[in-house]
């Protein structure tokens, strides 16, 4: 991943965005921002939309970064500055399994150190079930409109994501 300094990682909840982001940050030595940790405070209160957008505007001015999180309303900010977008486009069943595993591992709550926001509601489950029909087309449109210059990497399974991480690690080892 020579010459890639700004990485946006997007995808449905439970798709593995935080995991992939942590692995890439470790391999590449790039600063990592988890948007969930930025958006929610310790009391689960979200930032006002304009403040959330302003913080991202500031983040993307950095020379190197990895920012993970979907947040389609502010995705154009990240797309405008990104070199590469990693889109975790996993089936709903894999994402639901991902949130179940996360719940088991973290027992609920927000874990700011690793970007995990583990709050499962019926609305969140419906979002996951509907993601490929509602959000994915919106994300693809945003990519076309605001990110024609980015290298798009679409990963469609956890195995595919693991192979991608292994390939990046091998490239860095050379």
PDB file of C-alpha atoms in Angstrom, residues 34-135:
ATOM      1  CA  UNK A  34     -13.286   5.331  15.195  1.00  0.00           C
ATOM      2  CA  UNK A  35     -16.267   7.510  14.264  1.00  0.00           C
ATOM      3  CA  UNK A  36     -18.508   5.870  16.874  1.00  0.00           C
ATOM      4  CA  UNK A  37     -16.090   7.000  19.597  1.00  0.00           C
ATOM      5  CA  UNK A  38     -16.136  10.501  18.117  1.00  0.00           C
ATOM      6  CA  UNK A  39     -19.913  10.656  17.658  1.00  0.00           C
ATOM      7  CA  UNK A  40     -21.063   9.355  21.054  1.00  0.00           C
ATOM      8  CA  UNK A  41     -19.979  10.566  24.471  1.00  0.00           C
ATOM      9  CA  UNK A  42     -19.717   8.381  27.593  1.00  0.00           C
ATOM     10  CA  UNK A  43     -23.483   8.808  28.176  1.00  0.00           C
ATOM     11  CA  UNK A  44     -24.427   7.636  24.655  1.00  0.00           C
ATOM     12  CA  UNK A  45     -25.284  11.191  23.645  1.00  0.00           C
ATOM     13  CA  UNK A  46     -24.522  11.926  19.982  1.00  0.00           C
ATOM     14  CA  UNK A  47     -22.711  15.054  18.877  1.00  0.00           C
ATOM     15  CA  UNK A  48     -24.735  17.646  17.001  1.00  0.00           C
ATOM     16  CA  UNK A  49     -24.442  16.925  13.279  1.00  0.00           C
ATOM     17  CA  UNK A  50     -22.594  20.167  12.455  1.00  0.00           C
ATOM     18  CA  UNK A  51     -19.995  19.550  15.179  1.00  0.00           C
ATOM     19  CA  UNK A  52     -19.537  15.925  14.038  1.00  0.00           C
ATOM     20  CA  UNK A  53     -18.956  17.129  10.472  1.00  0.00           C
ATOM     21  CA  UNK A  54     -16.549  19.873  11.625  1.00  0.00           C
ATOM     22  CA  UNK A  55     -14.458  17.362  13.559  1.00  0.00           C
ATOM     23  CA  UNK A  56     -14.202  15.163  10.478  1.00  0.00           C
ATOM     24  CA  UNK A  57     -13.262  18.164   8.316  1.00  0.00           C
ATOM     25  CA  UNK A  58     -10.353  18.719  10.684  1.00  0.00           C
ATOM     26  CA  UNK A  59      -9.360  15.027  10.786  1.00  0.00           C
ATOM     27  CA  UNK A  60      -9.111  14.675   7.008  1.00  0.00           C
ATOM     28  CA  UNK A  61      -6.575  17.508   6.773  1.00  0.00           C
ATOM     29  CA  UNK A  62      -4.003  15.202   8.361  1.00  0.00           C
ATOM     30  CA  UNK A  63      -1.249  13.750   6.198  1.00  0.00           C
ATOM     31  CA  UNK A  64      -2.015  10.173   7.238  1.00  0.00           C
ATOM     32  CA  UNK A  65      -5.114   8.644   8.748  1.00  0.00           C
ATOM     33  CA  UNK A  66      -7.457   5.720   8.953  1.00  0.00           C
ATOM     34  CA  UNK A  67     -11.053   6.611   9.722  1.00  0.00           C
ATOM     35  CA  UNK A  68     -13.600   3.866  10.189  1.00  0.00           C
ATOM     36  CA  UNK A  69     -17.348   4.245  10.324  1.00  0.00           C
ATOM     37  CA  UNK A  70     -20.250   4.494   7.940  1.00  0.00           C
ATOM     38  CA  UNK A  71     -22.170   7.717   8.730  1.00  0.00           C
ATOM     39  CA  UNK A  72     -23.375   8.351   5.180  1.00  0.00           C
ATOM     40  CA  UNK A  73     -24.323  11.938   6.002  1.00  0.00           C
ATOM     41  CA  UNK A  74     -20.648  12.851   6.466  1.00  0.00           C
ATOM     42  CA  UNK A  75     -19.129  10.286   4.091  1.00  0.00           C
ATOM     43  CA  UNK A  76     -18.472  12.934   1.392  1.00  0.00           C
ATOM     44  CA  UNK A  77     -16.022  14.645   3.770  1.00  0.00           C
ATOM     45  CA  UNK A  78     -13.928  11.487   4.028  1.00  0.00           C
ATOM     46  CA  UNK A  79     -14.298  10.552   0.375  1.00  0.00           C
ATOM     47  CA  UNK A  80     -13.011  13.931  -0.803  1.00  0.00           C
ATOM     48  CA  UNK A  81      -9.721  13.413   1.057  1.00  0.00           C
ATOM     49  CA  UNK A  82      -9.262   9.613   0.950  1.00  0.00           C
ATOM     50  CA  UNK A  83      -6.737   7.740  -1.170  1.00  0.00           C
ATOM     51  CA  UNK A  84      -8.467   4.417  -0.639  1.00  0.00           C
ATOM     52  CA  UNK A  85     -11.881   3.289   0.573  1.00  0.00           C
ATOM     53  CA  UNK A  86     -12.278  -0.167   2.014  1.00  0.00           C
ATOM     54  CA  UNK A  87     -15.933  -1.166   1.759  1.00  0.00           C
ATOM     55  CA  UNK A  88     -16.861  -4.155   3.907  1.00  0.00           C
ATOM     56  CA  UNK A  89     -19.887  -5.402   1.979  1.00  0.00           C
ATOM     57  CA  UNK A  90     -20.782  -8.530   3.935  1.00  0.00           C
ATOM     58  CA  UNK A  91     -24.147 -10.304   3.949  1.00  0.00           C
ATOM     59  CA  UNK A  92     -26.587  -9.460   6.752  1.00  0.00           C
ATOM     60  CA  UNK A  93     -26.097 -12.880   8.352  1.00  0.00           C
ATOM     61  CA  UNK A  94     -22.353 -12.260   8.734  1.00  0.00           C
ATOM     62  CA  UNK A  95     -23.009  -8.792  10.194  1.00  0.00           C
ATOM     63  CA  UNK A  96     -25.578 -10.134  12.665  1.00  0.00           C
ATOM     64  CA  UNK A  97     -23.071 -12.805  13.701  1.00  0.00           C
ATOM     65  CA  UNK A  98     -20.519 -10.007  14.091  1.00  0.00           C
ATOM     66  CA  UNK A  99     -22.702  -7.992  16.474  1.00  0.00           C
ATOM     67  CA  UNK A 100     -23.551 -11.157  18.452  1.00  0.00           C
ATOM     68  CA  UNK A 101     -19.834 -11.917  18.849  1.00  0.00           C
ATOM     69  CA  UNK A 102     -19.165  -8.312  19.817  1.00  0.00           C
ATOM     70  CA  UNK A 103     -21.920  -8.458  22.441  1.00  0.00           C
ATOM     71  CA  UNK A 104     -20.416 -11.633  23.873  1.00  0.00           C
ATOM     72  CA  UNK A 105     -16.910 -10.156  23.928  1.00  0.00           C
ATOM     73  CA  UNK A 106     -17.744  -6.714  25.334  1.00  0.00           C
ATOM     74  CA  UNK A 107     -20.980  -7.333  27.263  1.00  0.00           C
ATOM     75  CA  UNK A 108     -22.538  -4.101  25.986  1.00  0.00           C
ATOM     76  CA  UNK A 109     -21.501  -0.496  26.281  1.00  0.00           C
ATOM     77  CA  UNK A 110     -19.039   1.716  24.549  1.00  0.00           C
ATOM     78  CA  UNK A 111     -15.352   0.926  24.546  1.00  0.00           C
ATOM     79  CA  UNK A 112     -13.646   4.100  23.422  1.00  0.00           C
ATOM     80  CA  UNK A 113     -10.158   2.621  23.294  1.00  0.00           C
ATOM     81  CA  UNK A 114     -11.022   0.352  20.388  1.00  0.00           C
ATOM     82  CA  UNK A 115     -13.989   2.118  18.838  1.00  0.00           C
ATOM     83  CA  UNK A 116     -16.644  -0.382  19.778  1.00  0.00           C
ATOM     84  CA  UNK A 117     -20.124   0.965  20.309  1.00  0.00           C
ATOM     85  CA  UNK A 118     -22.036  -2.101  21.434  1.00  0.00           C
ATOM     86  CA  UNK A 119     -25.637  -1.078  21.747  1.00  0.00           C
ATOM     87  CA  UNK A 120     -27.974  -3.516  20.049  1.00  0.00           C
ATOM     88  CA  UNK A 121     -31.534  -2.359  19.486  1.00  0.00           C
ATOM     89  CA  UNK A 122     -34.277  -3.608  17.188  1.00  0.00           C
ATOM     90  CA  UNK A 123     -33.679  -0.543  15.006  1.00  0.00           C
ATOM     91  CA  UNK A 124     -30.010  -1.533  14.683  1.00  0.00           C
ATOM     92  CA  UNK A 125     -30.949  -5.118  13.759  1.00  0.00           C
ATOM     93  CA  UNK A 126     -33.425  -3.793  11.138  1.00  0.00           C
ATOM     94  CA  UNK A 127     -30.692  -1.469   9.813  1.00  0.00           C
ATOM     95  CA  UNK A 128     -28.402  -4.474   9.352  1.00  0.00           C
ATOM     96  CA  UNK A 129     -31.116  -6.552   7.702  1.00  0.00           C
ATOM     97  CA  UNK A 130     -32.003  -3.709   5.308  1.00  0.00           C
ATOM     98  CA  UNK A 131     -28.443  -2.392   4.720  1.00  0.00           C
ATOM     99  CA  UNK A 132     -27.854  -4.022   1.347  1.00  0.00           C
ATOM    100  CA  UNK A 133     -31.199  -2.792   0.017  1.00  0.00           C
ATOM    101  CA  UNK A 134     -31.207   0.732   1.456  1.00  0.00           C
ATOM    102  CA  UNK A 135     -27.762   1.931   2.555  1.00  0.00           C
TER     103      UNK A 135
END
